[in-house]
CSV table of C-alpha atoms in Angstrom, one decimal:
chain,number,residue,atom,x,y,z
N,928,UNK,CA,50.7,8.0,-86.3
N,929,UNK,CA,48.8,11.2,-85.3
N,930,UNK,CA,50.8,14.4,-85.2
N,931,UNK,CA,49.7,17.1,-82.8
N,932,UNK,CA,50.5,20.6,-83.7
N,933,UNK,CA,50.1,23.8,-81.6
N,934,UNK,CA,50.9,27.3,-82.8
N,935,UNK,CA,51.7,30.5,-80.8
N,936,UNK,CA,50.4,33.3,-83.1
N,937,UNK,CA,52.1,36.7,-82.6
N,938,UNK,CA,50.5,39.6,-84.6
N,939,UNK,CA,52.9,41.4,-86.9
N,940,UNK,CA,53.2,44.7,-85.0
N,941,UNK,CA,54.0,42.8,-81.8
N,942,UNK,CA,56.5,40.6,-83.6
N,943,UNK,CA,58.2,43.7,-85.0
N,944,UNK,CA,58.6,45.2,-81.5
N,945,UNK,CA,59.9,42.1,-79.6
N,946,UNK,CA,61.7,40.3,-82.4
N,947,UNK,CA,59.9,37.0,-81.8
N,948,UNK,CA,57.8,35.4,-84.5
N,949,UNK,CA,54.8,33.1,-84.7
N,950,UNK,CA,56.0,29.6,-84.0
N,951,UNK,CA,54.6,26.1,-84.4
N,952,UNK,CA,55.2,23.1,-82.2
N,953,UNK,CA,54.6,19.5,-83.5
N,954,UNK,CA,55.0,16.3,-81.6
N,955,UNK,CA,53.6,12.7,-81.5
N,956,UNK,CA,52.7,13.3,-77.9
N,957,UNK,CA,50.1,16.2,-77.6
N,958,UNK,CA,51.3,17.0,-74.0
N,959,UNK,CA,54.9,17.6,-75.2
N,960,UNK,CA,53.6,19.9,-78.0
N,961,UNK,CA,51.3,21.7,-75.6
N,962,UNK,CA,54.0,22.1,-73.0
N,963,UNK,CA,56.5,23.6,-75.6
N,964,UNK,CA,53.8,25.9,-76.9
N,965,UNK,CA,52.8,27.1,-73.5
N,966,UNK,CA,56.4,27.7,-72.5
N,967,UNK,CA,56.9,29.8,-75.6
N,968,UNK,CA,53.6,31.7,-75.0
N,969,UNK,CA,54.6,32.4,-71.4
N,970,UNK,CA,57.9,33.8,-72.5
N,971,UNK,CA,56.2,36.1,-75.1
N,972,UNK,CA,53.7,37.4,-72.6
N,973,UNK,CA,56.4,38.0,-69.9
N,974,UNK,CA,58.3,40.0,-72.5
N,975,UNK,CA,55.2,42.0,-73.4
N,976,UNK,CA,54.7,42.8,-69.7
N,977,UNK,CA,58.4,43.7,-69.0
N,978,UNK,CA,58.5,45.9,-72.1
N,979,UNK,CA,55.2,47.5,-71.1
N,980,UNK,CA,53.6,46.6,-74.4
N,981,UNK,CA,50.8,45.2,-72.4
N,982,UNK,CA,49.7,46.0,-68.8
N,983,UNK,CA,48.2,43.3,-66.7
N,984,UNK,CA,46.2,44.4,-63.6
N,985,UNK,CA,44.3,42.6,-60.8
N,986,UNK,CA,42.2,43.7,-57.9
N,987,UNK,CA,44.0,45.2,-54.8
N,988,UNK,CA,42.2,42.8,-52.5
N,989,UNK,CA,38.9,40.8,-52.4
N,990,UNK,CA,36.9,43.7,-50.9
N,991,UNK,CA,38.1,46.4,-53.3
N,992,UNK,CA,37.3,47.2,-57.0
N,993,UNK,CA,40.7,49.1,-57.3
N,994,UNK,CA,43.1,47.6,-59.8
N,995,UNK,CA,46.8,47.4,-59.3
N,996,UNK,CA,49.4,46.6,-62.0
N,997,UNK,CA,51.0,43.1,-61.9
N,998,UNK,CA,54.6,43.0,-62.9
N,999,UNK,CA,55.4,39.4,-61.8
N,1000,UNK,CA,52.9,37.2,-63.4
N,1001,UNK,CA,51.6,34.2,-61.5
N,1002,UNK,CA,53.2,30.8,-62.5
N,1003,UNK,CA,51.6,27.4,-62.9
N,1004,UNK,CA,52.0,25.2,-59.8
N,1005,UNK,CA,53.1,22.3,-62.1
N,1006,UNK,CA,55.8,24.2,-64.0
N,1007,UNK,CA,57.5,27.5,-63.1
N,1008,UNK,CA,58.2,28.2,-66.8
N,1009,UNK,CA,54.5,28.3,-67.7
N,1010,UNK,CA,52.1,31.0,-66.6
N,1011,UNK,CA,48.9,30.4,-64.7
N,1012,UNK,CA,46.7,31.1,-67.7
N,1013,UNK,CA,43.4,30.6,-65.8
N,1014,UNK,CA,44.4,33.3,-63.4
N,1015,UNK,CA,45.6,35.5,-66.3
N,1016,UNK,CA,42.1,35.2,-67.9
N,1017,UNK,CA,40.7,36.9,-64.7
N,1018,UNK,CA,43.0,39.9,-65.0
N,1019,UNK,CA,42.6,43.2,-66.8
N,1020,UNK,CA,44.6,43.1,-70.1
N,1021,UNK,CA,45.5,46.5,-71.7
N,1022,UNK,CA,47.5,46.9,-74.9
N,1023,UNK,CA,49.7,50.1,-75.0
N,1024,UNK,CA,49.6,51.0,-78.6
N,1025,UNK,CA,52.0,53.5,-80.3
N,1026,UNK,CA,51.0,56.2,-82.7
N,1027,UNK,CA,52.4,54.2,-85.6
N,1028,UNK,CA,50.2,51.2,-84.6
N,1029,UNK,CA,47.1,53.4,-84.4
N,1030,UNK,CA,47.8,54.7,-87.9
N,1031,UNK,CA,48.3,51.1,-89.2
N,1032,UNK,CA,45.0,50.0,-87.5
N,1033,UNK,CA,43.2,52.9,-89.2
N,1034,UNK,CA,44.6,52.0,-92.6
N,1035,UNK,CA,43.6,48.3,-92.1
N,1036,UNK,CA,40.1,49.4,-90.9
N,1037,UNK,CA,39.6,51.4,-94.1
N,1038,UNK,CA,41.0,48.6,-96.3
N,1039,UNK,CA,38.8,45.9,-94.7
N,1040,UNK,CA,35.8,48.1,-93.8
N,1041,UNK,CA,36.0,47.1,-90.1
N,1042,UNK,CA,35.3,48.9,-86.9
N,1043,UNK,CA,38.4,50.6,-85.3
N,1044,UNK,CA,38.1,48.6,-82.0
N,1045,UNK,CA,37.9,45.3,-83.8
N,1046,UNK,CA,40.8,46.2,-86.0
N,1047,UNK,CA,43.0,47.1,-83.1
N,1048,UNK,CA,42.1,43.9,-81.3
N,1049,UNK,CA,43.0,42.0,-84.5
N,1050,UNK,CA,46.4,43.6,-84.5
N,1051,UNK,CA,47.1,43.0,-80.8
N,1052,UNK,CA,45.7,39.5,-80.0
N,1053,UNK,CA,48.4,37.0,-79.1
N,1054,UNK,CA,46.9,33.5,-79.4
N,1055,UNK,CA,47.5,29.8,-78.7
N,1056,UNK,CA,46.0,27.6,-81.4
N,1057,UNK,CA,45.7,23.9,-82.1
N,1058,UNK,CA,45.5,22.2,-85.5
N,1059,UNK,CA,42.6,19.8,-85.9
N,1060,UNK,CA,42.4,16.9,-88.3
N,1061,UNK,CA,42.1,19.1,-91.4
N,1062,UNK,CA,45.3,21.0,-90.3
N,1063,UNK,CA,43.4,24.2,-89.8
N,1064,UNK,CA,44.3,26.1,-86.7
N,1065,UNK,CA,41.6,26.8,-84.1
N,1066,UNK,CA,42.2,29.3,-81.2
N,1067,UNK,CA,42.2,27.8,-77.7
N,1068,UNK,CA,43.5,30.9,-75.8
N,1069,UNK,CA,43.5,34.6,-76.7
N,1070,UNK,CA,45.3,37.3,-74.7
N,1071,UNK,CA,42.4,39.7,-74.3
N,1072,UNK,CA,39.4,40.5,-72.2
N,1073,UNK,CA,36.1,39.3,-73.5
N,1074,UNK,CA,32.6,38.9,-72.2
N,1075,UNK,CA,32.4,35.8,-74.4
N,1076,UNK,CA,35.8,34.0,-74.1
N,1077,UNK,CA,36.7,30.9,-76.0
N,1078,UNK,CA,35.0,27.9,-74.7
N,1079,UNK,CA,37.5,26.2,-72.4
N,1080,UNK,CA,36.5,22.8,-73.7
N,1081,UNK,CA,37.3,23.5,-77.4
N,1082,UNK,CA,40.8,22.1,-77.0
N,1083,UNK,CA,39.6,19.0,-75.2
N,1084,UNK,CA,37.0,18.4,-77.8
N,1085,UNK,CA,39.5,18.6,-80.7
N,1086,UNK,CA,41.9,16.2,-78.9
N,1087,UNK,CA,39.2,13.7,-78.2
N,1088,UNK,CA,38.5,13.6,-81.9
N,1089,UNK,CA,42.1,13.1,-82.7
N,1090,UNK,CA,42.7,10.4,-80.1
N,1091,UNK,CA,40.2,7.5,-80.7
N,1092,UNK,CA,38.9,5.9,-77.5
N,1093,UNK,CA,40.9,8.4,-75.4
N,1094,UNK,CA,40.7,8.2,-71.7
N,1095,UNK,CA,39.9,11.3,-69.8
N,1096,UNK,CA,42.4,14.0,-70.8
N,1097,UNK,CA,44.0,15.6,-67.8
N,1098,UNK,CA,45.7,18.9,-68.3
N,1099,UNK,CA,45.4,22.4,-66.9
N,1100,UNK,CA,42.6,24.5,-68.4
N,1101,UNK,CA,43.6,27.8,-69.9
N,1102,UNK,CA,40.5,29.8,-68.9
N,1103,UNK,CA,39.0,30.3,-65.5
N,1104,UNK,CA,35.2,30.1,-65.2
N,1105,UNK,CA,35.5,33.6,-63.7
N,1106,UNK,CA,36.6,36.0,-66.4
N,1107,UNK,CA,37.6,39.6,-65.7
N,1108,UNK,CA,34.2,41.1,-66.5
N,1109,UNK,CA,32.4,38.8,-64.1
N,1110,UNK,CA,35.1,39.2,-61.5
N,1111,UNK,CA,34.9,43.0,-61.8
N,1112,UNK,CA,31.2,42.9,-61.1
N,1113,UNK,CA,31.6,40.8,-58.0
N,1114,UNK,CA,34.3,43.2,-56.6
N,1115,UNK,CA,32.2,46.2,-57.3
N,1116,UNK,CA,29.2,44.7,-55.6
N,1117,UNK,CA,31.3,43.6,-52.6
N,1118,UNK,CA,32.7,47.1,-52.3
N,1119,UNK,CA,29.2,48.7,-52.4
N,1120,UNK,CA,27.9,46.3,-49.8
N,1121,UNK,CA,30.8,46.8,-47.4
N,1122,UNK,CA,31.0,50.6,-47.6
N,1123,UNK,CA,29.4,52.1,-44.6
N,1124,UNK,CA,26.8,54.9,-44.8
N,1125,UNK,CA,26.0,54.5,-48.5
N,1126,UNK,CA,22.4,53.3,-48.1
N,1127,UNK,CA,21.5,55.3,-51.3
N,1128,UNK,CA,23.4,52.8,-53.4
N,1129,UNK,CA,22.2,49.5,-51.8
N,1130,UNK,CA,19.2,47.7,-50.4
N,1131,UNK,CA,19.5,44.5,-48.4
N,1132,UNK,CA,16.9,41.7,-48.2
N,1133,UNK,CA,17.6,39.6,-45.2
N,1134,UNK,CA,14.1,38.3,-44.4
N,1135,UNK,CA,11.1,36.7,-46.2
N,1136,UNK,CA,8.7,39.5,-45.5
N,1137,UNK,CA,6.7,40.4,-48.6
N,1138,UNK,CA,5.7,44.0,-47.7
N,1139,UNK,CA,9.3,44.9,-46.7
N,1140,UNK,CA,10.4,43.6,-50.1
N,1141,UNK,CA,7.6,45.6,-51.8
N,1142,UNK,CA,8.5,48.8,-50.0
N,1143,UNK,CA,12.2,48.5,-51.0
N,1144,UNK,CA,11.4,47.8,-54.6
N,1145,UNK,CA,9.0,50.7,-54.8
N,1146,UNK,CA,11.7,52.9,-53.3
N,1147,UNK,CA,13.9,51.9,-56.3
N,1148,UNK,CA,11.1,52.9,-58.6
N,1149,UNK,CA,10.8,56.3,-57.0
N,1150,UNK,CA,14.5,57.1,-56.6
N,1151,UNK,CA,15.5,55.9,-60.1
N,1152,UNK,CA,19.2,56.0,-59.6
N,1153,UNK,CA,22.0,53.4,-59.7
N,1154,UNK,CA,21.4,51.0,-56.9
N,1155,UNK,CA,22.2,47.4,-56.0
N,1156,UNK,CA,19.6,45.1,-54.5
N,1157,UNK,CA,21.3,42.4,-52.3
N,1158,UNK,CA,19.3,39.3,-51.5
N,1159,UNK,CA,20.6,36.6,-49.1
N,1160,UNK,CA,20.9,33.3,-50.8
N,1161,UNK,CA,18.2,31.5,-48.8
N,1162,UNK,CA,15.7,34.1,-49.9
N,1163,UNK,CA,16.7,34.2,-53.6
N,1164,UNK,CA,14.1,31.9,-55.1
N,1165,UNK,CA,11.1,33.4,-53.2
N,1166,UNK,CA,12.4,37.0,-53.9
N,1167,UNK,CA,12.7,36.2,-57.6
N,1168,UNK,CA,9.1,35.1,-57.7
N,1169,UNK,CA,8.0,38.2,-55.7
N,1170,UNK,CA,10.0,40.4,-58.1
N,1171,UNK,CA,8.1,39.0,-61.1
N,1172,UNK,CA,4.8,39.4,-59.4
N,1173,UNK,CA,5.4,43.0,-58.3
N,1174,UNK,CA,6.6,43.9,-61.8
N,1175,UNK,CA,3.4,42.6,-63.3
N,1176,UNK,CA,1.6,45.0,-60.9
N,1177,UNK,CA,3.8,48.1,-61.1
N,1178,UNK,CA,5.5,47.7,-64.4
N,1179,UNK,CA,8.8,46.2,-65.6
N,1180,UNK,CA,12.1,47.4,-64.4
N,1181,UNK,CA,15.3,46.7,-66.3
N,1182,UNK,CA,18.1,45.3,-64.2
N,1183,UNK,CA,21.2,43.2,-64.3
N,1184,UNK,CA,21.1,39.9,-62.5
N,1185,UNK,CA,24.2,38.5,-60.8
N,1186,UNK,CA,23.9,35.3,-58.7
N,1187,UNK,CA,26.3,34.0,-56.0
N,1188,UNK,CA,28.3,37.0,-55.1
N,1189,UNK,CA,30.4,35.9,-52.1
N,1190,UNK,CA,30.6,38.6,-49.4
N,1191,UNK,CA,32.5,37.6,-46.2
N,1192,UNK,CA,31.6,33.9,-46.5
N,1193,UNK,CA,27.9,34.6,-47.4
N,1194,UNK,CA,26.3,34.3,-50.9
N,1195,UNK,CA,24.0,37.0,-52.3
N,1196,UNK,CA,22.1,37.5,-55.4
N,1197,UNK,CA,22.4,41.0,-56.8
N,1198,UNK,CA,19.9,43.0,-58.9
N,1199,UNK,CA,21.6,46.0,-60.2
N,1200,UNK,CA,19.4,48.9,-61.4
N,1201,UNK,CA,20.9,51.8,-63.5
N,1202,UNK,CA,18.6,54.6,-64.5
N,1203,UNK,CA,21.3,57.0,-65.5
N,1204,UNK,CA,21.0,56.0,-69.2
N,1205,UNK,CA,17.3,56.9,-69.2
N,1206,UNK,CA,15.9,60.2,-70.5
N,1207,UNK,CA,15.7,62.5,-67.6
N,1208,UNK,CA,14.6,65.8,-69.3
N,1209,UNK,CA,10.8,66.5,-69.4
N,1210,UNK,CA,9.2,69.7,-70.8
N,1211,UNK,CA,5.9,70.6,-69.3
N,1212,UNK,CA,3.0,72.1,-71.5
N,1213,UNK,CA,3.9,75.5,-70.0
N,1214,UNK,CA,7.5,75.2,-71.2
N,1215,UNK,CA,9.2,74.5,-67.9
N,1216,UNK,CA,12.0,72.0,-67.9
N,1217,UNK,CA,12.1,69.2,-65.3
N,1218,UNK,CA,14.8,66.7,-64.7
N,1219,UNK,CA,15.2,63.6,-62.5
N,1220,UNK,CA,17.9,63.3,-59.9
N,1221,UNK,CA,18.3,61.0,-56.9
N,1222,UNK,CA,15.7,63.0,-54.9
N,1223,UNK,CA,13.0,62.8,-57.6
N,1224,UNK,CA,11.8,65.3,-60.2
N,1225,UNK,CA,13.2,68.8,-60.0
N,1226,UNK,CA,12.4,72.0,-61.9
N,1227,UNK,CA,15.4,73.6,-63.8
N,1228,UNK,CA,16.1,77.3,-63.4
N,1229,UNK,CA,18.8,79.7,-64.4
N,1230,UNK,CA,21.2,78.3,-61.8
N,1231,UNK,CA,20.9,74.6,-62.9
N,1232,UNK,CA,24.3,73.2,-64.0
N,1233,UNK,CA,25.4,70.7,-66.5
N,1234,UNK,CA,26.3,68.3,-63.7
N,1235,UNK,CA,22.8,68.3,-62.2
N,1236,UNK,CA,21.2,67.3,-65.5
N,1237,UNK,CA,23.7,65.1,-67.1
N,1238,UNK,CA,25.7,63.6,-64.3
N,1239,UNK,CA,24.3,63.8,-60.7
N,1240,UNK,CA,26.1,62.7,-57.6
N,1241,UNK,CA,25.4,59.0,-58.5
N,1242,UNK,CA,27.4,59.2,-61.7
N,1243,UNK,CA,30.4,56.8,-61.6
N,1244,UNK,CA,32.1,57.9,-64.8
N,1245,UNK,CA,35.0,60.1,-63.8
N,1246,UNK,CA,35.7,61.0,-67.4
N,1247,UNK,CA,32.3,62.5,-67.8
N,1248,UNK,CA,32.6,64.3,-64.5
N,1249,UNK,CA,36.0,65.8,-65.5
N,1250,UNK,CA,34.6,66.8,-68.9
N,1251,UNK,CA,31.6,68.5,-67.4
N,1252,UNK,CA,33.7,70.5,-65.0
N,1253,UNK,CA,35.9,71.7,-67.8
N,1254,UNK,CA,32.8,72.7,-69.8
């Protein structure tokens, strides 16, 4: 008879702090093993939140990009002892490391010749794992934010291999299709769109007029700042073709493409352009220094500040702003 084995993996430094260890759960019925493992994992995560070893944050509301800390984690509708892991995967996860843990991470980084960020993540990742037929454990959930989360069908695939001729396996998925990084973009775009009198940060396409589209795209070329291009869903396909045509004429623009952003019951495709990373300093043959800001090219003089050159009024990085003011 096939045995199904799940494991809740708790990194050493977390186990030392909460006095709970990595634990395995084995049953003849995979649903029983899974339920026991998820119950234990939910208990561990709840302790981590209550002890402030991790901080879980979600957005204040659907129209804001502001994050607020969550102290009472959302539970599964089927079982109030198990967390809603799909919702948790949409939240911001932050580990609050101590000085001792940073020192340990640095020692491990030197020993294994790894990057510091990767080492810290390795020390702090609580995982749910399943053993496949060779008894090797494979992660099916990791308590961290990632642009490339574990494929939510890994668990189902392994179980299908272990249960010959299995019928459709019905159980709650551990990941949402809408991870934090994606959710964050949608909230940011929604906030930009709904903020009044910020026309310097957004352009809206709500018709199929080619020359109107061309004028707005050329405006982006000239302003060369951070700006979001919102296109109503019914014009998305034709606007995409127009974008490709105009870029073949005027030159390629780098942008980030995000489809199906829901804003007050309407879908938009968003092209996000960010020129802040581009080189903005130009020296003329006569030795004059010019820099680009949101108004175009400007000549530097004795009164030009750090903020004007490095971080103009479109800069969103508060850390850089604060640093520049201190300088």
